[in-house]
PDB file of C-alpha atoms in Angstrom:
ATOM      1  CA  GLU C  12      -0.230   0.301   0.120  1.00  0.00           C
ATOM      2  CA  LEU C  13       1.369   3.147  -0.833  1.00  0.00           C
ATOM      3  CA  LYS C  14       1.894   5.428   2.051  1.00  0.00           C
ATOM      4  CA  VAL C  15       2.831   9.074   2.551  1.00  0.00           C
ATOM      5  CA  GLU C  16       3.172   9.967   6.627  1.00  0.00           C
ATOM      6  CA  GLN C  17       3.982  12.991   8.093  1.00  0.00           C
ATOM      7  CA  ASN C  18       5.244  14.090  11.471  1.00  0.00           C
ATOM      8  CA  PRO C  19       4.555  15.355  13.478  1.00  0.00           C
ATOM      9  CA  LEU C  20       0.604  16.146  12.822  1.00  0.00           C
ATOM     10  CA  PHE C  21       0.611  18.930  14.930  1.00  0.00           C
ATOM     11  CA  LEU C  22       3.112  21.299  16.242  1.00  0.00           C
ATOM     12  CA  SER C  23       3.198  24.626  18.526  1.00  0.00           C
ATOM     13  CA  MET C  24       6.109  26.444  18.732  1.00  0.00           C
ATOM     14  CA  GLN C  25       7.652  30.019  19.553  1.00  0.00           C
ATOM     15  CA  GLU C  26       8.593  32.744  17.765  1.00  0.00           C
ATOM     16  CA  GLY C  27      12.282  32.702  17.034  1.00  0.00           C
ATOM     17  CA  LYS C  28      12.466  28.575  17.091  1.00  0.00           C
ATOM     18  CA  ASN C  29      13.811  26.048  14.439  1.00  0.00           C
ATOM     19  CA  TYR C  30      12.266  22.998  13.676  1.00  0.00           C
ATOM     20  CA  THR C  31      11.688  20.321  11.431  1.00  0.00           C
ATOM     21  CA  ILE C  32       8.610  18.600   9.626  1.00  0.00           C
ATOM     22  CA  TYR C  33       9.346  15.281   8.371  1.00  0.00           C
ATOM     23  CA  CYS C  34       7.916  13.266   5.373  1.00  0.00           C
ATOM     24  CA  ASN C  35       8.260   9.435   4.674  1.00  0.00           C
ATOM     25  CA  TYR C  36       6.910   7.642   1.782  1.00  0.00           C
ATOM     26  CA  SER C  37       6.849   3.939   0.847  1.00  0.00           C
ATOM     27  CA  THR C  38       7.352   3.848  -2.830  1.00  0.00           C
ATOM     28  CA  THR C  39       9.982   4.675  -5.241  1.00  0.00           C
ATOM     29  CA  SER C  40       9.912   8.151  -6.047  1.00  0.00           C
ATOM     30  CA  ASP C  41      12.148  11.211  -7.377  1.00  0.00           C
ATOM     31  CA  ARG C  42       9.455  14.339  -6.901  1.00  0.00           C
ATOM     32  CA  LEU C  43       8.059  15.695  -4.155  1.00  0.00           C
ATOM     33  CA  TYR C  44       6.156  18.744  -3.377  1.00  0.00           C
ATOM     34  CA  TRP C  45       5.283  21.157  -0.093  1.00  0.00           C
ATOM     35  CA  TYR C  46       2.251  22.681  -0.082  1.00  0.00           C
ATOM     36  CA  ARG C  47       0.837  25.250   2.538  1.00  0.00           C
ATOM     37  CA  GLN C  48      -2.877  25.658   3.497  1.00  0.00           C
ATOM     38  CA  ASP C  49      -3.925  28.729   5.379  1.00  0.00           C
ATOM     39  CA  PRO C  50      -7.242  27.667   7.422  1.00  0.00           C
ATOM     40  CA  GLY C  51     -10.300  28.005   5.187  1.00  0.00           C
ATOM     41  CA  LYS C  52      -8.224  28.811   1.934  1.00  0.00           C
ATOM     42  CA  SER C  53      -6.524  26.202  -0.725  1.00  0.00           C
ATOM     43  CA  LEU C  54      -3.473  24.967  -1.304  1.00  0.00           C
ATOM     44  CA  GLU C  55      -0.125  26.933  -2.024  1.00  0.00           C
ATOM     45  CA  SER C  56       2.602  25.343  -3.599  1.00  0.00           C
ATOM     46  CA  LEU C  57       6.150  25.938  -1.850  1.00  0.00           C
ATOM     47  CA  PHE C  58       8.689  23.473  -3.186  1.00  0.00           C
ATOM     48  CA  VAL C  59       8.975  20.696  -5.416  1.00  0.00           C
ATOM     49  CA  LEU C  60      11.904  18.532  -5.257  1.00  0.00           C
ATOM     50  CA  LEU C  61      13.304  16.665  -8.448  1.00  0.00           C
ATOM     51  CA  SER C  62      15.921  14.656  -7.640  1.00  0.00           C
ATOM     52  CA  ASN C  63      18.121  12.949  -4.466  1.00  0.00           C
ATOM     53  CA  GLY C  64      20.104  15.575  -2.702  1.00  0.00           C
ATOM     54  CA  ALA C  65      17.827  18.291  -3.773  1.00  0.00           C
ATOM     55  CA  VAL C  66      17.610  21.550  -1.491  1.00  0.00           C
ATOM     56  CA  LYS C  67      15.324  24.334  -2.069  1.00  0.00           C
ATOM     57  CA  GLN C  68      14.894  27.644   0.007  1.00  0.00           C
ATOM     58  CA  GLU C  69      12.220  30.222   0.286  1.00  0.00           C
ATOM     59  CA  GLY C  70      12.475  32.649   2.935  1.00  0.00           C
ATOM     60  CA  ARG C  71      12.878  30.960   6.341  1.00  0.00           C
ATOM     61  CA  LEU C  72      11.533  27.738   4.878  1.00  0.00           C
ATOM     62  CA  MET C  73      14.096  25.102   3.485  1.00  0.00           C
ATOM     63  CA  ALA C  74      12.880  21.568   1.543  1.00  0.00           C
ATOM     64  CA  SER C  75      15.259  18.418   1.302  1.00  0.00           C
ATOM     65  CA  LEU C  76      14.641  15.073  -0.269  1.00  0.00           C
ATOM     66  CA  ASP C  77      16.523  11.579   0.221  1.00  0.00           C
ATOM     67  CA  THR C  78      14.679   9.268  -2.380  1.00  0.00           C
ATOM     68  CA  LYS C  79      17.330   6.479  -1.241  1.00  0.00           C
ATOM     69  CA  ALA C  80      15.983   7.098   2.630  1.00  0.00           C
ATOM     70  CA  ARG C  81      12.219   7.745   0.973  1.00  0.00           C
ATOM     71  CA  LEU C  82      12.346  11.051   3.137  1.00  0.00           C
ATOM     72  CA  SER C  83      11.886  14.801   2.804  1.00  0.00           C
ATOM     73  CA  THR C  84      12.457  17.270   5.289  1.00  0.00           C
ATOM     74  CA  LEU C  85      10.855  21.010   5.767  1.00  0.00           C
ATOM     75  CA  HIS C  86      12.850  23.117   8.001  1.00  0.00           C
ATOM     76  CA  ILE C  87      11.471  26.159   9.341  1.00  0.00           C
ATOM     77  CA  THR C  88      14.402  28.882  10.529  1.00  0.00           C
ATOM     78  CA  ALA C  89      13.481  31.486  13.282  1.00  0.00           C
ATOM     79  CA  ALA C  90       9.811  30.644  13.012  1.00  0.00           C
ATOM     80  CA  VAL C  91       7.599  34.165  12.689  1.00  0.00           C
ATOM     81  CA  HIS C  92       3.672  33.933  13.092  1.00  0.00           C
ATOM     82  CA  ASP C  93       2.968  34.646   9.342  1.00  0.00           C
ATOM     83  CA  LEU C  94       4.028  30.898   8.861  1.00  0.00           C
ATOM     84  CA  SER C  95       1.335  29.299  10.649  1.00  0.00           C
ATOM     85  CA  ALA C  96      -0.627  26.874   8.449  1.00  0.00           C
ATOM     86  CA  THR C  97      -0.865  23.369   7.509  1.00  0.00           C
ATOM     87  CA  TYR C  98       1.757  21.765   5.571  1.00  0.00           C
ATOM     88  CA  PHE C  99       1.316  19.006   2.919  1.00  0.00           C
ATOM     89  CA  CYS C 100       3.933  16.855   1.395  1.00  0.00           C
ATOM     90  CA  ALA C 101       2.648  15.060  -1.846  1.00  0.00           C
ATOM     91  CA  VAL C 102       4.619  12.149  -3.104  1.00  0.00           C
ATOM     92  CA  ASP C 103       4.279  11.838  -6.945  1.00  0.00           C
ATOM     93  CA  ILE C 104       3.662   8.213  -7.979  1.00  0.00           C
ATOM     94  CA  ARG C 105       5.567   8.003 -11.591  1.00  0.00           C
ATOM     95  CA  SER C 106       3.313   5.338 -12.876  1.00  0.00           C
ATOM     96  CA  ASN C 107       0.374   7.441 -13.552  1.00  0.00           C
ATOM     97  CA  TYR C 108       1.810  10.930 -12.588  1.00  0.00           C
ATOM     98  CA  GLN C 109      -0.861  11.337  -9.525  1.00  0.00           C
ATOM     99  CA  LEU C 110       0.174  12.545  -5.828  1.00  0.00           C
ATOM    100  CA  ILE C 111      -0.059  10.739  -2.985  1.00  0.00           C
ATOM    101  CA  TRP C 112      -0.537  13.140  -0.142  1.00  0.00           C
ATOM    102  CA  GLY C 113       0.298  13.098   3.411  1.00  0.00           C
ATOM    103  CA  ALA C 114      -2.356  13.978   6.134  1.00  0.00           C
ATOM    104  CA  GLY C 115      -0.758  17.480   6.967  1.00  0.00           C
ATOM    105  CA  THR C 116       0.938  19.316   9.833  1.00  0.00           C
ATOM    106  CA  LYS C 117      -0.655  21.965  11.615  1.00  0.00           C
ATOM    107  CA  LEU C 118       2.092  24.607  12.372  1.00  0.00           C
ATOM    108  CA  ILE C 119       0.913  27.196  15.286  1.00  0.00           C
ATOM    109  CA  ILE C 120       3.514  29.622  15.881  1.00  0.00           C
ATOM    110  CA  LYS C 121       3.218  31.510  18.921  1.00  0.00           C
ATOM    111  CA  PRO C 122       4.429  34.909  19.304  1.00  0.00           C
TER     112      PRO C 122
ATOM    113  CA  GLU Y  21      -2.344  35.568 -14.974  1.00  0.00           C
ATOM    114  CA  ALA Y  22      -5.857  34.276 -13.825  1.00  0.00           C
ATOM    115  CA  GLY Y  23      -5.758  31.559 -11.204  1.00  0.00           C
ATOM    116  CA  VAL Y  24      -8.017  28.343 -10.861  1.00  0.00           C
ATOM    117  CA  ALA Y  25     -11.664  29.436 -10.417  1.00  0.00           C
ATOM    118  CA  GLN Y  26     -14.254  27.434  -8.597  1.00  0.00           C
ATOM    119  CA  SER Y  27     -18.161  27.981  -8.159  1.00  0.00           C
ATOM    120  CA  PRO Y  28     -19.815  27.878  -5.823  1.00  0.00           C
ATOM    121  CA  ARG Y  29     -17.757  28.506  -2.841  1.00  0.00           C
ATOM    122  CA  TYR Y  30     -19.976  27.441  -0.315  1.00  0.00           C
ATOM    123  CA  LYS Y  31     -23.121  24.649  -0.566  1.00  0.00           C
ATOM    124  CA  ILE Y  32     -25.845  23.366   1.966  1.00  0.00           C
ATOM    125  CA  ILE Y  33     -28.080  20.667   0.948  1.00  0.00           C
ATOM    126  CA  GLU Y  34     -29.992  17.743   2.369  1.00  0.00           C
ATOM    127  CA  LYS Y  35     -28.954  14.273   1.891  1.00  0.00           C
ATOM    128  CA  ARG Y  36     -30.227  12.584  -1.131  1.00  0.00           C
ATOM    129  CA  GLN Y  37     -30.251  16.105  -3.318  1.00  0.00           C
ATOM    130  CA  SER Y  38     -28.343  16.879  -5.911  1.00  0.00           C
ATOM    131  CA  VAL Y  39     -25.283  19.396  -6.203  1.00  0.00           C
ATOM    132  CA  ALA Y  40     -22.893  20.287  -8.886  1.00  0.00           C
ATOM    133  CA  PHE Y  41     -19.617  22.154  -8.925  1.00  0.00           C
ATOM    134  CA  TRP Y  42     -17.690  24.069 -11.445  1.00  0.00           C
ATOM    135  CA  CYS Y  43     -14.245  24.300 -11.884  1.00  0.00           C
ATOM    136  CA  ASN Y  44     -12.305  26.923 -14.783  1.00  0.00           C
ATOM    137  CA  PRO Y  45      -8.740  25.628 -14.822  1.00  0.00           C
ATOM    138  CA  ILE Y  46      -5.593  28.387 -15.810  1.00  0.00           C
ATOM    139  CA  SER Y  47      -5.759  28.487 -19.259  1.00  0.00           C
ATOM    140  CA  GLY Y  48      -3.542  26.597 -21.069  1.00  0.00           C
ATOM    141  CA  HIS Y  49      -3.561  24.008 -18.750  1.00  0.00           C
ATOM    142  CA  ALA Y  50      -4.177  20.125 -20.180  1.00  0.00           C
ATOM    143  CA  THR Y  51      -4.635  18.425 -16.687  1.00  0.00           C
ATOM    144  CA  LEU Y  52      -7.296  19.185 -14.625  1.00  0.00           C
ATOM    145  CA  TYR Y  53      -7.747  16.995 -11.117  1.00  0.00           C
ATOM    146  CA  TRP Y  54     -10.756  16.847  -8.346  1.00  0.00           C
ATOM    147  CA  TYR Y  55      -9.990  16.228  -5.283  1.00  0.00           C
ATOM    148  CA  GLN Y  56     -12.056  15.388  -2.014  1.00  0.00           C
ATOM    149  CA  GLN Y  57     -10.831  16.896   0.975  1.00  0.00           C
ATOM    150  CA  ILE Y  58     -12.055  15.890   4.379  1.00  0.00           C
ATOM    151  CA  LEU Y  59     -11.264  17.793   7.672  1.00  0.00           C
ATOM    152  CA  GLY Y  60      -8.309  17.354   9.154  1.00  0.00           C
ATOM    153  CA  GLN Y  61      -6.868  15.264   6.022  1.00  0.00           C
ATOM    154  CA  GLY Y  62      -5.034  15.610   2.920  1.00  0.00           C
ATOM    155  CA  PRO Y  63      -6.504  15.857  -0.200  1.00  0.00           C
ATOM    156  CA  LYS Y  64      -7.873  12.599  -2.160  1.00  0.00           C
ATOM    157  CA  LEU Y  65      -7.902  12.334  -5.942  1.00  0.00           C
ATOM    158  CA  LEU Y  66     -11.204  11.659  -7.448  1.00  0.00           C
ATOM    159  CA  ILE Y  67     -10.821  11.881 -11.206  1.00  0.00           C
ATOM    160  CA  GLN Y  68      -7.822  13.518 -13.235  1.00  0.00           C
ATOM    161  CA  PHE Y  69      -8.699  14.803 -16.740  1.00  0.00           C
ATOM    162  CA  GLN Y  70      -6.012  15.009 -19.829  1.00  0.00           C
ATOM    163  CA  ASN Y  71      -7.925  17.351 -21.769  1.00  0.00           C
ATOM    164  CA  ASN Y  72     -11.098  16.176 -22.386  1.00  0.00           C
ATOM    165  CA  GLY Y  73     -10.523  12.557 -21.885  1.00  0.00           C
ATOM    166  CA  VAL Y  74     -10.211  10.665 -18.446  1.00  0.00           C
ATOM    167  CA  VAL Y  75      -6.749   9.601 -16.918  1.00  0.00           C
ATOM    168  CA  ASP Y  76      -7.831   8.034 -13.790  1.00  0.00           C
ATOM    169  CA  ASP Y  77     -11.202   7.893 -11.736  1.00  0.00           C
ATOM    170  CA  SER Y  78     -10.334   5.028  -9.690  1.00  0.00           C
ATOM    171  CA  GLN Y  79     -11.419   6.679  -6.503  1.00  0.00           C
ATOM    172  CA  LEU Y  80     -14.684   8.218  -7.741  1.00  0.00           C
ATOM    173  CA  PRO Y  81     -17.415   6.544  -5.991  1.00  0.00           C
ATOM    174  CA  LYS Y  82     -19.013   6.126  -9.510  1.00  0.00           C
ATOM    175  CA  ASP Y  83     -22.659   5.103  -8.373  1.00  0.00           C
ATOM    176  CA  ARG Y  84     -23.093   8.852  -7.221  1.00  0.00           C
ATOM    177  CA  PHE Y  85     -20.222  11.292  -8.405  1.00  0.00           C
ATOM    178  CA  SER Y  86     -20.142  12.154 -12.099  1.00  0.00           C
ATOM    179  CA  ALA Y  87     -17.591  14.723 -13.650  1.00  0.00           C
ATOM    180  CA  GLU Y  88     -17.110  15.933 -17.514  1.00  0.00           C
ATOM    181  CA  ARG Y  89     -14.660  18.046 -18.980  1.00  0.00           C
ATOM    182  CA  LEU Y  90     -16.540  18.120 -22.303  1.00  0.00           C
ATOM    183  CA  LYS Y  91     -14.332  20.680 -24.605  1.00  0.00           C
ATOM    184  CA  GLY Y  92     -11.199  20.184 -22.746  1.00  0.00           C
ATOM    185  CA  VAL Y  93     -11.405  23.348 -20.495  1.00  0.00           C
ATOM    186  CA  ASP Y  94     -13.871  24.038 -17.787  1.00  0.00           C
ATOM    187  CA  SER Y  95     -15.270  20.911 -15.802  1.00  0.00           C
ATOM    188  CA  THR Y  96     -18.037  19.942 -13.318  1.00  0.00           C
ATOM    189  CA  LEU Y  97     -18.319  17.329 -10.812  1.00  0.00           C
ATOM    190  CA  LYS Y  98     -21.746  16.244  -9.718  1.00  0.00           C
ATOM    191  CA  ILE Y  99     -23.058  14.363  -6.726  1.00  0.00           C
ATOM    192  CA  GLN Y 100     -26.155  12.575  -7.099  1.00  0.00           C
ATOM    193  CA  PRO Y 101     -27.705  11.371  -4.328  1.00  0.00           C
ATOM    194  CA  ALA Y 102     -25.680  13.128  -1.831  1.00  0.00           C
ATOM    195  CA  LYS Y 103     -25.108  11.012   1.655  1.00  0.00           C
ATOM    196  CA  LEU Y 104     -24.117  13.010   4.635  1.00  0.00           C
ATOM    197  CA  GLU Y 105     -19.989  11.415   4.247  1.00  0.00           C
ATOM    198  CA  ASP Y 106     -19.658  13.690   1.126  1.00  0.00           C
ATOM    199  CA  SER Y 107     -19.744  17.087   3.553  1.00  0.00           C
ATOM    200  CA  ALA Y 108     -15.979  17.917   2.464  1.00  0.00           C
ATOM    201  CA  VAL Y 109     -14.151  20.599   0.648  1.00  0.00           C
ATOM    202  CA  TYR Y 110     -14.261  19.847  -2.852  1.00  0.00           C
ATOM    203  CA  LEU Y 111     -10.576  21.113  -4.686  1.00  0.00           C
ATOM    204  CA  CYS Y 112      -9.954  21.364  -8.460  1.00  0.00           C
ATOM    205  CA  ALA Y 113      -6.628  21.640  -9.417  1.00  0.00           C
ATOM    206  CA  SER Y 114      -4.805  22.215 -13.158  1.00  0.00           C
ATOM    207  CA  SER Y 115      -1.273  21.842 -14.337  1.00  0.00           C
ATOM    208  CA  LEU Y 116       0.582  22.559 -17.370  1.00  0.00           C
ATOM    209  CA  TRP Y 117       0.945  18.955 -18.317  1.00  0.00           C
ATOM    210  CA  THR Y 118       0.667  15.868 -16.095  1.00  0.00           C
ATOM    211  CA  GLU Y 119       3.988  15.939 -14.161  1.00  0.00           C
ATOM    212  CA  GLU Y 120       4.050  19.472 -13.651  1.00  0.00           C
ATOM    213  CA  THR Y 121       3.218  21.558 -10.376  1.00  0.00           C
ATOM    214  CA  GLN Y 122      -0.623  21.563  -9.457  1.00  0.00           C
ATOM    215  CA  TYR Y 123      -2.299  24.921  -9.008  1.00  0.00           C
ATOM    216  CA  PHE Y 124      -5.332  24.913  -6.973  1.00  0.00           C
ATOM    217  CA  GLY Y 125      -8.303  26.939  -6.870  1.00  0.00           C
ATOM    218  CA  PRO Y 126     -10.143  28.209  -3.682  1.00  0.00           C
ATOM    219  CA  GLY Y 127     -12.301  25.010  -3.108  1.00  0.00           C
ATOM    220  CA  THR Y 128     -16.349  24.157  -2.613  1.00  0.00           C
ATOM    221  CA  ARG Y 129     -17.454  23.264   0.873  1.00  0.00           C
ATOM    222  CA  LEU Y 130     -20.144  21.219   0.904  1.00  0.00           C
ATOM    223  CA  LEU Y 131     -22.179  20.505   3.829  1.00  0.00           C
ATOM    224  CA  VAL Y 132     -24.896  17.867   3.560  1.00  0.00           C
ATOM    225  CA  LEU Y 133     -27.701  17.599   6.356  1.00  0.00           C
TER     226      LEU Y 133
END
């Protein structure tokens, strides 16, 4: 069974702290996406990681991909309140180009 | 560039009624997706179109759900009859081609009473 597991599912942290969200997947893939969803809003694409060792950074967010370990991480540096949202990873199943989604990590950043 | 448009944004119906959702993808995007997102979960793919053809509808409950994309542009998703468990957000997404980044619309929140 194809699985994408995120952890933690819920994270409450203080502004200024660093933390990492993990995304493990159970099948071979070399394309992984990170999306952000604000409450009541739709999904916004953050990063697409296309190969083993890929690293992308945007502001305080950095995503990486290890295809051998079937693991992606989303690292938050010096968190600010505006980063409060739910973050999803999604894995591209190459055989049919469909995305398999994680359950999401709800991130709350307190002032 | 205009994003993915969806309507209505909200819909409340009683069980056994019918409902239809509309989606207009980003101009030029060949691939269109309908997802169901239940509160607290990730999106679940219902159906994927490539132009006006169905690529995958294996997770679409075909006894009650139907979708079409007749001219390869906008699309409609219908539920008939609705059940309580259909309460969810229905998201439409489009991409330039199948392996490209998907861009999502605002979604339609459906509540079945």
